[in-house]
């Protein structure tokens, strides 16, 4: 029983491409997040949705667009991928405002 | 915004010894301080947390202490085991909002 799942686990793509990462949680949580972990392991919030509404939108290039079709899903679409986008992207969820569960991560490599 | 400093960046201990990781935060309005353990190839896992109205919290071999005046909090792991080897992150959450600000992580190695 995976609480927070992400697909794909690995994503290798060329610069300039558009790609999506999907996230689903089966915990019934109201809040979902996207975090980025860079090569030095630093974790930084990107977005947060509460009941399908965007509540956090950090300083992230507008090439990144989150979409929440329902409370259980928060997908991340990235346009015109750049080398600097290479990182591990983590989805997370929480019943309120305290992050509880992280997904397994998606390692994005832009060539 | 909130700035969270974490030390040390790497820590190596012998099995059975204690390990201590320290964090400081800048926003005195922060009220929630979780700790996460990240094993290789996995997502961070919440292991313990503490709120600003509590000074200490313990869960088996893991304890967290909070000094609000000094704006620092620490993770203590006693009787370390090789499976405790991982990267540990502290985080702080400002009084309002949903975002956690993370420290840069401590890579803990427990040698048999």
Short mmCIF file of N, CA and C in Angstrom, two decimals, chain A residues 9 31 33 35 37 40-43 45 48 50 55-56 58 90 96-105, chain B residues 32 34 36 38-46 49 51 87 89 93 97-105:
data_model
loop_
_atom_site.label_atom_id
_atom_site.label_comp_id
_atom_site.label_asym_id
_atom_site.label_seq_id
_atom_site.Cartn_x
_atom_site.Cartn_y
_atom_site.Cartn_z
N UNK A 9 9.83 7.01 -12.00
CA UNK A 9 10.88 7.08 -10.99
C UNK A 9 12.14 7.73 -11.56
N UNK A 31 -3.81 18.31 1.50
CA UNK A 31 -2.72 19.16 1.01
C UNK A 31 -1.63 18.32 0.34
N UNK A 33 2.17 18.66 -2.12
CA UNK A 33 3.31 19.54 -2.35
C UNK A 33 4.22 18.96 -3.43
N UNK A 35 8.39 19.27 -3.98
CA UNK A 35 9.68 19.74 -3.50
C UNK A 35 10.75 19.36 -4.53
N UNK A 37 14.88 18.55 -4.89
CA UNK A 37 16.13 18.27 -4.18
C UNK A 37 17.27 18.33 -5.17
N UNK A 40 23.13 18.74 -4.25
CA UNK A 40 23.72 18.83 -2.91
C UNK A 40 22.72 18.42 -1.83
N UNK A 41 21.64 17.81 -2.24
CA UNK A 41 20.63 17.27 -1.33
C UNK A 41 19.73 18.34 -0.70
N UNK A 42 19.84 19.59 -1.14
CA UNK A 42 19.03 20.64 -0.55
C UNK A 42 17.59 20.52 -1.02
N UNK A 43 16.65 20.51 -0.06
CA UNK A 43 15.22 20.36 -0.35
C UNK A 43 14.55 21.72 -0.31
N UNK A 45 10.79 23.84 -1.24
CA UNK A 45 9.39 23.80 -1.65
C UNK A 45 9.23 24.51 -2.99
N UNK A 48 2.40 24.16 -3.39
CA UNK A 48 1.52 23.43 -2.50
C UNK A 48 0.08 23.68 -2.90
N UNK A 50 -3.98 22.96 -1.62
CA UNK A 50 -4.88 22.52 -0.57
C UNK A 50 -6.28 22.42 -1.18
N UNK A 55 -1.79 27.15 -3.00
CA UNK A 55 -1.58 27.99 -1.82
C UNK A 55 -0.14 28.42 -1.66
N UNK A 56 0.79 27.70 -2.27
CA UNK A 56 2.19 28.11 -2.24
C UNK A 56 2.71 28.06 -3.66
N UNK A 58 6.33 29.18 -4.88
CA UNK A 58 7.62 29.81 -4.61
C UNK A 58 8.21 30.37 -5.91
N UNK A 90 10.27 15.59 -5.44
CA UNK A 90 9.47 14.82 -4.49
C UNK A 90 8.08 15.42 -4.36
N UNK A 96 -3.11 18.38 7.01
CA UNK A 96 -3.29 19.81 7.21
C UNK A 96 -2.10 20.52 6.64
N UNK A 97 -1.48 21.34 7.46
CA UNK A 97 -0.36 22.14 6.96
C UNK A 97 1.00 21.60 7.37
N UNK A 98 1.06 20.41 7.95
CA UNK A 98 2.34 19.86 8.39
C UNK A 98 2.70 18.68 7.50
N UNK A 99 3.74 18.84 6.69
CA UNK A 99 4.12 17.81 5.72
C UNK A 99 4.43 16.51 6.44
N UNK A 100 3.77 15.45 6.03
CA UNK A 100 3.94 14.16 6.70
C UNK A 100 4.62 13.12 5.83
N UNK A 101 4.14 12.95 4.63
CA UNK A 101 4.59 11.84 3.81
C UNK A 101 5.15 12.33 2.49
N UNK A 102 6.34 11.85 2.19
CA UNK A 102 6.96 12.13 0.91
C UNK A 102 6.85 10.90 0.01
N UNK A 103 6.77 11.16 -1.29
CA UNK A 103 6.83 10.07 -2.26
C UNK A 103 8.26 9.61 -2.45
N UNK A 104 8.48 8.62 -3.28
CA UNK A 104 9.81 8.05 -3.48
C UNK A 104 10.73 8.90 -4.36
N UNK A 105 10.17 9.91 -5.01
CA UNK A 105 11.00 10.80 -5.81
C UNK A 105 11.04 10.42 -7.28
N UNK B 32 6.99 24.96 14.46
CA UNK B 32 6.94 23.52 14.23
C UNK B 32 8.27 23.08 13.64
N UNK B 34 10.15 19.62 12.48
CA UNK B 34 10.23 18.17 12.23
C UNK B 34 11.64 17.74 11.84
N UNK B 36 13.57 14.63 9.50
CA UNK B 36 13.34 13.62 8.49
C UNK B 36 14.61 12.78 8.30
N UNK B 38 16.40 10.36 5.42
CA UNK B 38 16.33 9.99 4.02
C UNK B 38 17.37 8.93 3.73
N UNK B 39 16.89 7.75 3.38
CA UNK B 39 17.79 6.67 2.99
C UNK B 39 18.05 6.77 1.49
N UNK B 40 19.12 6.14 1.07
CA UNK B 40 19.56 6.26 -0.32
C UNK B 40 18.45 5.82 -1.28
N UNK B 41 18.13 6.68 -2.22
CA UNK B 41 17.15 6.35 -3.25
C UNK B 41 15.70 6.44 -2.80
N UNK B 42 15.48 6.98 -1.60
CA UNK B 42 14.11 7.07 -1.09
C UNK B 42 13.76 8.52 -0.73
N UNK B 43 12.47 8.73 -0.49
CA UNK B 43 12.03 10.04 -0.06
C UNK B 43 12.26 10.25 1.42
N UNK B 44 12.29 11.49 1.87
CA UNK B 44 12.45 11.76 3.31
C UNK B 44 11.29 11.15 4.10
N UNK B 45 11.61 10.66 5.29
CA UNK B 45 10.60 10.04 6.14
C UNK B 45 10.58 10.79 7.48
N UNK B 46 9.42 11.25 7.88
CA UNK B 46 9.30 11.95 9.15
C UNK B 46 9.59 10.99 10.30
N UNK B 49 8.93 15.00 15.54
CA UNK B 49 8.70 16.44 15.39
C UNK B 49 8.41 17.04 16.76
N UNK B 51 6.75 20.79 18.65
CA UNK B 51 6.12 22.09 18.49
C UNK B 51 6.72 23.08 19.49
N UNK B 87 20.77 10.21 5.57
CA UNK B 87 20.87 11.67 5.64
C UNK B 87 19.69 12.16 6.47
N UNK B 89 17.51 15.43 7.94
CA UNK B 89 17.18 16.84 7.69
C UNK B 89 16.35 17.39 8.83
N UNK B 93 8.99 25.49 10.40
CA UNK B 93 7.86 26.09 9.70
C UNK B 93 7.48 27.40 10.38
N UNK B 97 1.37 29.58 7.26
CA UNK B 97 1.77 29.00 5.99
C UNK B 97 2.03 27.51 6.06
N UNK B 98 2.28 26.94 4.92
CA UNK B 98 2.42 25.50 4.76
C UNK B 98 3.85 25.08 4.45
N UNK B 99 4.71 26.03 4.10
CA UNK B 99 6.04 25.65 3.62
C UNK B 99 6.98 25.31 4.77
N UNK B 100 7.72 24.25 4.61
CA UNK B 100 8.80 23.92 5.52
C UNK B 100 10.11 24.41 4.92
N UNK B 101 10.96 25.00 5.76
CA UNK B 101 12.30 25.37 5.33
C UNK B 101 13.28 24.35 5.91
N UNK B 102 14.02 23.71 5.03
CA UNK B 102 14.88 22.60 5.43
C UNK B 102 16.32 23.05 5.67
N UNK B 103 16.99 22.36 6.59
CA UNK B 103 18.43 22.47 6.69
C UNK B 103 19.07 21.72 5.55
N UNK B 104 20.39 21.79 5.43
CA UNK B 104 21.08 21.20 4.29
C UNK B 104 21.40 19.72 4.48
N UNK B 105 21.03 19.17 5.60
CA UNK B 105 21.18 17.74 5.78
C UNK B 105 22.47 17.35 6.49
#
